[in-house]
Amino acid sequence: MKYLLVINLLIITSLSPAQNNQNEDLGSPNRYDEYKGYKLDGMMGIQLGYHPANFNTIIYTIGGFPRYNFVAPKDWFSISAGAPVQFGFDLLSSNAGTFVSFTSDLPAVVDINLGSQSTSDSEYYIGGFIGGGVNYNLSYFLYNTQKIVSHSFGPVLHAGLRWIYKERPVGFRISYLKGIINNAEKDEWLVNDAADLYPTFITINATYGIL
């Protein structure tokens, strides 16, 4: 019993400094700033666009995802503000004519990041993120003499996984945009119901950590 008491006293004694340090950290006004900083990912992927009148498109995209971790108390956790900007262009030509398409995303998002690549100091092998915000999409389509210019603005949700592959920071991202504000006009010959007036965009990206 004496030995158990001695061991318990040693454990309590060893934990006391750590507890004091923890309390000091909690009392520090900058405890959320320790791992703050910028991150940048490169992106490439594919965007599926669902437009009024069942007019659907598939466009390959390329872009960048800069973000700033404004809350980062740990190397494995951060809250960031970012802008996963991307552009896409496609050109198809056949006997029926020439089809030109262009798309661009200009979003602003706030994300929760966990694990790998959450901060510049993170050494974890796997992680992920989830977040949302708003997005403006500009899409342009030209088929022979027919031209469509689509402006869409609305809420965007996105999430992804990040991991280290052969010492390189890579990842996967998927996003969903609903264009609740747009320039689509209701035409009884083309639009069957009000739901068709809202363009929808689903984007799938592969990401690569640059900074």
PDB file of C-alpha atoms in Angstrom:
ATOM      1  CA  MET A   1       0.000   0.000   0.000  1.00  0.00           C
ATOM      2  CA  LYS A   2       2.853   2.374   0.842  1.00  0.00           C
ATOM      3  CA  TYR A   3       4.378   1.728  -2.556  1.00  0.00           C
ATOM      4  CA  LEU A   4       1.046   2.549  -4.246  1.00  0.00           C
ATOM      5  CA  LEU A   5       0.816   5.814  -2.315  1.00  0.00           C
ATOM      6  CA  VAL A   6       4.350   6.735  -3.321  1.00  0.00           C
ATOM      7  CA  ILE A   7       3.622   5.973  -6.990  1.00  0.00           C
ATOM      8  CA  ASN A   8       0.439   8.021  -6.883  1.00  0.00           C
ATOM      9  CA  LEU A   9       2.284  10.937  -5.317  1.00  0.00           C
ATOM     10  CA  LEU A  10       4.953  10.735  -8.013  1.00  0.00           C
ATOM     11  CA  ILE A  11       2.285  10.736 -10.759  1.00  0.00           C
ATOM     12  CA  ILE A  12       0.486  13.709  -9.210  1.00  0.00           C
ATOM     13  CA  THR A  13       3.791  15.561  -8.829  1.00  0.00           C
ATOM     14  CA  SER A  14       4.769  14.903 -12.444  1.00  0.00           C
ATOM     15  CA  LEU A  15       1.382  16.048 -13.720  1.00  0.00           C
ATOM     16  CA  SER A  16       1.307  19.283 -11.750  1.00  0.00           C
ATOM     17  CA  PRO A  17       3.774  21.233 -13.939  1.00  0.00           C
ATOM     18  CA  ALA A  18       1.991  20.041 -17.065  1.00  0.00           C
ATOM     19  CA  GLN A  19      -1.340  21.119 -15.617  1.00  0.00           C
ATOM     20  CA  ASN A  20       0.085  24.512 -14.724  1.00  0.00           C
ATOM     21  CA  ASN A  21       1.462  24.931 -18.242  1.00  0.00           C
ATOM     22  CA  GLN A  22      -1.865  23.935 -19.694  1.00  0.00           C
ATOM     23  CA  ASN A  23      -3.654  26.494 -17.531  1.00  0.00           C
ATOM     24  CA  GLU A  24      -1.157  29.150 -18.595  1.00  0.00           C
ATOM     25  CA  ASP A  25      -1.790  28.258 -22.241  1.00  0.00           C
ATOM     26  CA  LEU A  26      -5.527  28.491 -21.737  1.00  0.00           C
ATOM     27  CA  GLY A  27      -5.116  31.895 -20.214  1.00  0.00           C
ATOM     28  CA  SER A  28      -2.998  33.187 -23.089  1.00  0.00           C
ATOM     29  CA  PRO A  29      -4.878  35.492 -25.475  1.00  0.00           C
ATOM     30  CA  ASN A  30      -2.864  34.123 -28.425  1.00  0.00           C
ATOM     31  CA  ARG A  31      -3.454  30.452 -27.826  1.00  0.00           C
ATOM     32  CA  TYR A  32      -5.377  30.196 -31.139  1.00  0.00           C
ATOM     33  CA  ASP A  33      -2.614  31.871 -33.141  1.00  0.00           C
ATOM     34  CA  GLU A  34       0.226  29.396 -32.758  1.00  0.00           C
ATOM     35  CA  TYR A  35      -0.215  27.686 -36.146  1.00  0.00           C
ATOM     36  CA  LYS A  36      -1.886  30.473 -38.088  1.00  0.00           C
ATOM     37  CA  GLY A  37      -0.724  30.953 -41.671  1.00  0.00           C
ATOM     38  CA  TYR A  38      -1.346  30.564 -45.380  1.00  0.00           C
ATOM     39  CA  LYS A  39      -1.782  27.384 -47.404  1.00  0.00           C
ATOM     40  CA  LEU A  40      -2.100  26.873 -51.153  1.00  0.00           C
ATOM     41  CA  ASP A  41      -3.320  23.860 -53.117  1.00  0.00           C
ATOM     42  CA  GLY A  42      -3.313  23.351 -56.861  1.00  0.00           C
ATOM     43  CA  MET A  43      -6.455  21.784 -58.339  1.00  0.00           C
ATOM     44  CA  MET A  44      -7.516  20.025 -61.488  1.00  0.00           C
ATOM     45  CA  GLY A  45     -10.729  18.166 -62.136  1.00  0.00           C
ATOM     46  CA  ILE A  46     -14.063  18.032 -63.875  1.00  0.00           C
ATOM     47  CA  GLN A  47     -17.245  20.077 -63.497  1.00  0.00           C
ATOM     48  CA  LEU A  48     -20.722  18.793 -64.232  1.00  0.00           C
ATOM     49  CA  GLY A  49     -23.217  21.545 -65.020  1.00  0.00           C
ATOM     50  CA  TYR A  50     -26.978  21.032 -64.967  1.00  0.00           C
ATOM     51  CA  HIS A  51     -28.720  23.977 -66.614  1.00  0.00           C
ATOM     52  CA  PRO A  52     -32.362  24.830 -67.382  1.00  0.00           C
ATOM     53  CA  ALA A  53     -34.065  22.945 -70.212  1.00  0.00           C
ATOM     54  CA  ASN A  54     -31.990  19.831 -69.387  1.00  0.00           C
ATOM     55  CA  PHE A  55     -28.919  21.444 -70.920  1.00  0.00           C
ATOM     56  CA  ASN A  56     -25.995  19.616 -69.286  1.00  0.00           C
ATOM     57  CA  THR A  57     -22.254  20.114 -69.668  1.00  0.00           C
ATOM     58  CA  ILE A  58     -19.002  18.436 -68.681  1.00  0.00           C
ATOM     59  CA  ILE A  59     -15.900  20.650 -68.584  1.00  0.00           C
ATOM     60  CA  TYR A  60     -12.368  19.913 -67.351  1.00  0.00           C
ATOM     61  CA  THR A  61     -11.023  22.526 -64.949  1.00  0.00           C
ATOM     62  CA  ILE A  62      -7.792  23.778 -63.419  1.00  0.00           C
ATOM     63  CA  GLY A  63      -7.266  26.222 -60.569  1.00  0.00           C
ATOM     64  CA  GLY A  64      -5.868  27.026 -57.153  1.00  0.00           C
ATOM     65  CA  PHE A  65      -7.125  26.975 -53.570  1.00  0.00           C
ATOM     66  CA  PRO A  66      -5.454  29.620 -51.359  1.00  0.00           C
ATOM     67  CA  ARG A  67      -6.598  29.756 -47.754  1.00  0.00           C
ATOM     68  CA  TYR A  68      -5.646  31.418 -44.503  1.00  0.00           C
ATOM     69  CA  ASN A  69      -5.880  29.618 -41.165  1.00  0.00           C
ATOM     70  CA  PHE A  70      -7.195  32.330 -38.851  1.00  0.00           C
ATOM     71  CA  VAL A  71      -7.879  29.893 -35.981  1.00  0.00           C
ATOM     72  CA  ALA A  72      -5.211  27.252 -35.443  1.00  0.00           C
ATOM     73  CA  PRO A  73      -4.599  26.196 -31.819  1.00  0.00           C
ATOM     74  CA  LYS A  74      -3.085  22.847 -32.844  1.00  0.00           C
ATOM     75  CA  ASP A  75      -1.036  21.642 -35.791  1.00  0.00           C
ATOM     76  CA  TRP A  76      -3.814  19.163 -36.639  1.00  0.00           C
ATOM     77  CA  PHE A  77      -6.780  21.564 -36.403  1.00  0.00           C
ATOM     78  CA  SER A  78      -7.614  24.868 -38.041  1.00  0.00           C
ATOM     79  CA  ILE A  79     -10.458  27.040 -39.260  1.00  0.00           C
ATOM     80  CA  SER A  80      -9.680  28.779 -42.519  1.00  0.00           C
ATOM     81  CA  ALA A  81     -11.053  31.267 -45.020  1.00  0.00           C
ATOM     82  CA  GLY A  82     -10.280  30.495 -48.632  1.00  0.00           C
ATOM     83  CA  ALA A  83     -11.147  30.799 -52.308  1.00  0.00           C
ATOM     84  CA  PRO A  84     -10.976  27.599 -54.426  1.00  0.00           C
ATOM     85  CA  VAL A  85     -10.910  29.419 -57.778  1.00  0.00           C
ATOM     86  CA  GLN A  86     -10.998  27.400 -60.995  1.00  0.00           C
ATOM     87  CA  PHE A  87     -11.485  27.783 -64.738  1.00  0.00           C
ATOM     88  CA  GLY A  88     -12.332  25.395 -67.551  1.00  0.00           C
ATOM     89  CA  PHE A  89     -12.409  25.511 -71.345  1.00  0.00           C
ATOM     90  CA  ASP A  90     -13.531  22.976 -73.915  1.00  0.00           C
ATOM     91  CA  LEU A  91     -13.639  22.965 -77.712  1.00  0.00           C
ATOM     92  CA  LEU A  92     -15.324  20.290 -79.815  1.00  0.00           C
ATOM     93  CA  SER A  93     -15.617  20.265 -83.565  1.00  0.00           C
ATOM     94  CA  SER A  94     -17.503  17.829 -85.804  1.00  0.00           C
ATOM     95  CA  ASN A  95     -19.475  17.684 -89.025  1.00  0.00           C
ATOM     96  CA  ALA A  96     -22.498  18.997 -87.095  1.00  0.00           C
ATOM     97  CA  GLY A  97     -20.639  22.132 -86.020  1.00  0.00           C
ATOM     98  CA  THR A  98     -18.338  23.592 -83.379  1.00  0.00           C
ATOM     99  CA  PHE A  99     -19.107  23.646 -79.669  1.00  0.00           C
ATOM    100  CA  VAL A 100     -17.200  25.991 -77.368  1.00  0.00           C
ATOM    101  CA  SER A 101     -17.703  25.992 -73.607  1.00  0.00           C
ATOM    102  CA  PHE A 102     -16.129  27.925 -70.740  1.00  0.00           C
ATOM    103  CA  THR A 103     -16.734  27.897 -66.987  1.00  0.00           C
ATOM    104  CA  SER A 104     -15.304  29.715 -63.988  1.00  0.00           C
ATOM    105  CA  ASP A 105     -15.868  29.526 -60.228  1.00  0.00           C
ATOM    106  CA  LEU A 106     -15.148  32.487 -57.927  1.00  0.00           C
ATOM    107  CA  PRO A 107     -16.087  31.308 -54.408  1.00  0.00           C
ATOM    108  CA  ALA A 108     -15.434  32.412 -50.841  1.00  0.00           C
ATOM    109  CA  VAL A 109     -15.564  29.666 -48.206  1.00  0.00           C
ATOM    110  CA  VAL A 110     -14.887  28.985 -44.525  1.00  0.00           C
ATOM    111  CA  ASP A 111     -13.630  25.485 -43.669  1.00  0.00           C
ATOM    112  CA  ILE A 112     -12.813  23.250 -40.731  1.00  0.00           C
ATOM    113  CA  ASN A 113      -9.544  21.363 -41.362  1.00  0.00           C
ATOM    114  CA  LEU A 114      -8.403  18.255 -39.507  1.00  0.00           C
ATOM    115  CA  GLY A 115      -5.244  16.179 -39.696  1.00  0.00           C
ATOM    116  CA  SER A 116      -2.974  16.187 -42.733  1.00  0.00           C
ATOM    117  CA  GLN A 117      -2.264  19.605 -44.312  1.00  0.00           C
ATOM    118  CA  SER A 118      -4.450  21.409 -41.774  1.00  0.00           C
ATOM    119  CA  THR A 119      -1.491  23.690 -41.040  1.00  0.00           C
ATOM    120  CA  SER A 120       2.002  24.095 -42.430  1.00  0.00           C
ATOM    121  CA  ASP A 121       3.355  22.243 -39.370  1.00  0.00           C
ATOM    122  CA  SER A 122       1.053  19.231 -39.590  1.00  0.00           C
ATOM    123  CA  GLU A 123       2.885  15.909 -39.933  1.00  0.00           C
ATOM    124  CA  TYR A 124      -0.204  13.684 -39.999  1.00  0.00           C
ATOM    125  CA  TYR A 125      -0.610  11.285 -42.910  1.00  0.00           C
ATOM    126  CA  ILE A 126      -4.342  11.618 -43.412  1.00  0.00           C
ATOM    127  CA  GLY A 127      -6.913  14.334 -42.834  1.00  0.00           C
ATOM    128  CA  GLY A 128      -9.896  16.104 -44.258  1.00  0.00           C
ATOM    129  CA  PHE A 129     -11.959  19.257 -44.404  1.00  0.00           C
ATOM    130  CA  ILE A 130     -15.557  20.413 -44.713  1.00  0.00           C
ATOM    131  CA  GLY A 131     -17.015  23.849 -45.230  1.00  0.00           C
ATOM    132  CA  GLY A 132     -19.140  26.166 -47.269  1.00  0.00           C
ATOM    133  CA  GLY A 133     -19.819  29.692 -48.390  1.00  0.00           C
ATOM    134  CA  VAL A 134     -20.959  31.437 -51.545  1.00  0.00           C
ATOM    135  CA  ASN A 135     -19.907  31.048 -55.169  1.00  0.00           C
ATOM    136  CA  TYR A 136     -20.289  32.919 -58.445  1.00  0.00           C
ATOM    137  CA  ASN A 137     -20.182  30.821 -61.609  1.00  0.00           C
ATOM    138  CA  LEU A 138     -19.875  32.228 -65.111  1.00  0.00           C
ATOM    139  CA  SER A 139     -20.529  29.770 -67.926  1.00  0.00           C
ATOM    140  CA  TYR A 140     -20.383  30.451 -71.651  1.00  0.00           C
ATOM    141  CA  PHE A 141     -21.571  28.155 -74.431  1.00  0.00           C
ATOM    142  CA  LEU A 142     -21.389  28.630 -78.182  1.00  0.00           C
ATOM    143  CA  TYR A 143     -22.769  26.150 -80.686  1.00  0.00           C
ATOM    144  CA  ASN A 144     -22.478  27.444 -84.256  1.00  0.00           C
ATOM    145  CA  THR A 145     -24.583  30.634 -84.074  1.00  0.00           C
ATOM    146  CA  GLN A 146     -26.356  29.813 -80.792  1.00  0.00           C
ATOM    147  CA  LYS A 147     -24.855  31.412 -77.685  1.00  0.00           C
ATOM    148  CA  ILE A 148     -25.728  31.030 -73.988  1.00  0.00           C
ATOM    149  CA  VAL A 149     -24.167  33.053 -71.170  1.00  0.00           C
ATOM    150  CA  SER A 150     -25.063  31.811 -67.684  1.00  0.00           C
ATOM    151  CA  HIS A 151     -24.527  33.791 -64.468  1.00  0.00           C
ATOM    152  CA  SER A 152     -25.174  31.858 -61.253  1.00  0.00           C
ATOM    153  CA  PHE A 153     -24.690  32.879 -57.627  1.00  0.00           C
ATOM    154  CA  GLY A 154     -25.602  30.868 -54.579  1.00  0.00           C
ATOM    155  CA  PRO A 155     -24.510  28.722 -51.653  1.00  0.00           C
ATOM    156  CA  VAL A 156     -21.689  26.249 -52.127  1.00  0.00           C
ATOM    157  CA  LEU A 157     -20.789  23.261 -49.981  1.00  0.00           C
ATOM    158  CA  HIS A 158     -17.571  21.317 -50.306  1.00  0.00           C
ATOM    159  CA  ALA A 159     -15.538  18.675 -48.521  1.00  0.00           C
ATOM    160  CA  GLY A 160     -12.501  16.547 -49.152  1.00  0.00           C
ATOM    161  CA  LEU A 161      -9.752  14.275 -47.963  1.00  0.00           C
ATOM    162  CA  ARG A 162      -6.041  15.007 -47.734  1.00  0.00           C
ATOM    163  CA  TRP A 163      -3.190  12.582 -47.317  1.00  0.00           C
ATOM    164  CA  ILE A 164       0.534  12.114 -47.814  1.00  0.00           C
ATOM    165  CA  TYR A 165       1.481   9.870 -50.745  1.00  0.00           C
ATOM    166  CA  LYS A 166       5.184   9.167 -51.244  1.00  0.00           C
ATOM    167  CA  GLU A 167       6.026  12.243 -49.135  1.00  0.00           C
ATOM    168  CA  ARG A 168       3.798  14.429 -51.311  1.00  0.00           C
ATOM    169  CA  PRO A 169       0.674  16.244 -50.067  1.00  0.00           C
ATOM    170  CA  VAL A 170      -2.275  15.254 -52.251  1.00  0.00           C
ATOM    171  CA  GLY A 171      -6.035  15.170 -51.840  1.00  0.00           C
ATOM    172  CA  PHE A 172      -9.549  14.980 -53.199  1.00  0.00           C
ATOM    173  CA  ARG A 173     -12.330  17.594 -53.193  1.00  0.00           C
ATOM    174  CA  ILE A 174     -15.996  17.630 -54.191  1.00  0.00           C
ATOM    175  CA  SER A 175     -18.240  20.702 -54.258  1.00  0.00           C
ATOM    176  CA  TYR A 176     -21.907  21.476 -54.871  1.00  0.00           C
ATOM    177  CA  LEU A 177     -23.270  24.833 -56.037  1.00  0.00           C
ATOM    178  CA  LYS A 178     -26.934  25.799 -56.352  1.00  0.00           C
ATOM    179  CA  GLY A 179     -27.415  28.937 -58.454  1.00  0.00           C
ATOM    180  CA  ILE A 180     -30.412  30.422 -56.668  1.00  0.00           C
ATOM    181  CA  ILE A 181     -29.629  33.837 -58.218  1.00  0.00           C
ATOM    182  CA  ASN A 182     -29.197  33.570 -61.972  1.00  0.00           C
ATOM    183  CA  ASN A 183     -30.145  35.022 -65.323  1.00  0.00           C
ATOM    184  CA  ALA A 184     -32.282  32.058 -66.455  1.00  0.00           C
ATOM    185  CA  GLU A 185     -35.612  33.140 -67.958  1.00  0.00           C
ATOM    186  CA  LYS A 186     -38.718  31.033 -67.658  1.00  0.00           C
ATOM    187  CA  ASP A 187     -39.920  29.785 -71.059  1.00  0.00           C
ATOM    188  CA  GLU A 188     -42.907  27.450 -71.174  1.00  0.00           C
ATOM    189  CA  TRP A 189     -41.377  25.697 -74.153  1.00  0.00           C
ATOM    190  CA  LEU A 190     -38.109  24.973 -72.376  1.00  0.00           C
ATOM    191  CA  VAL A 191     -38.705  25.038 -68.616  1.00  0.00           C
ATOM    192  CA  ASN A 192     -41.135  22.578 -67.088  1.00  0.00           C
ATOM    193  CA  ASP A 193     -41.163  23.801 -63.481  1.00  0.00           C
ATOM    194  CA  ALA A 194     -39.598  26.377 -61.206  1.00  0.00           C
ATOM    195  CA  ALA A 195     -36.914  23.961 -59.988  1.00  0.00           C
ATOM    196  CA  ASP A 196     -35.428  23.908 -63.492  1.00  0.00           C
ATOM    197  CA  LEU A 197     -34.619  27.609 -63.186  1.00  0.00           C
ATOM    198  CA  TYR A 198     -31.706  26.953 -60.797  1.00  0.00           C
ATOM    199  CA  PRO A 199     -28.449  25.812 -62.431  1.00  0.00           C
ATOM    200  CA  THR A 200     -26.536  23.240 -60.398  1.00  0.00           C
ATOM    201  CA  PHE A 201     -22.811  22.518 -60.541  1.00  0.00           C
ATOM    202  CA  ILE A 202     -20.969  19.509 -59.126  1.00  0.00           C
ATOM    203  CA  THR A 203     -17.176  19.662 -59.245  1.00  0.00           C
ATOM    204  CA  ILE A 204     -14.671  16.912 -58.475  1.00  0.00           C
ATOM    205  CA  ASN A 205     -11.015  17.891 -58.010  1.00  0.00           C
ATOM    206  CA  ALA A 206      -7.696  16.267 -57.365  1.00  0.00           C
ATOM    207  CA  THR A 207      -5.549  18.579 -55.214  1.00  0.00           C
ATOM    208  CA  TYR A 208      -1.833  18.997 -54.625  1.00  0.00           C
ATOM    209  CA  GLY A 209      -0.289  20.935 -51.746  1.00  0.00           C
ATOM    210  CA  ILE A 210       1.993  23.708 -53.017  1.00  0.00           C
ATOM    211  CA  LEU A 211       2.546  25.751 -49.844  1.00  0.00           C
TER     212      LEU A 211
END
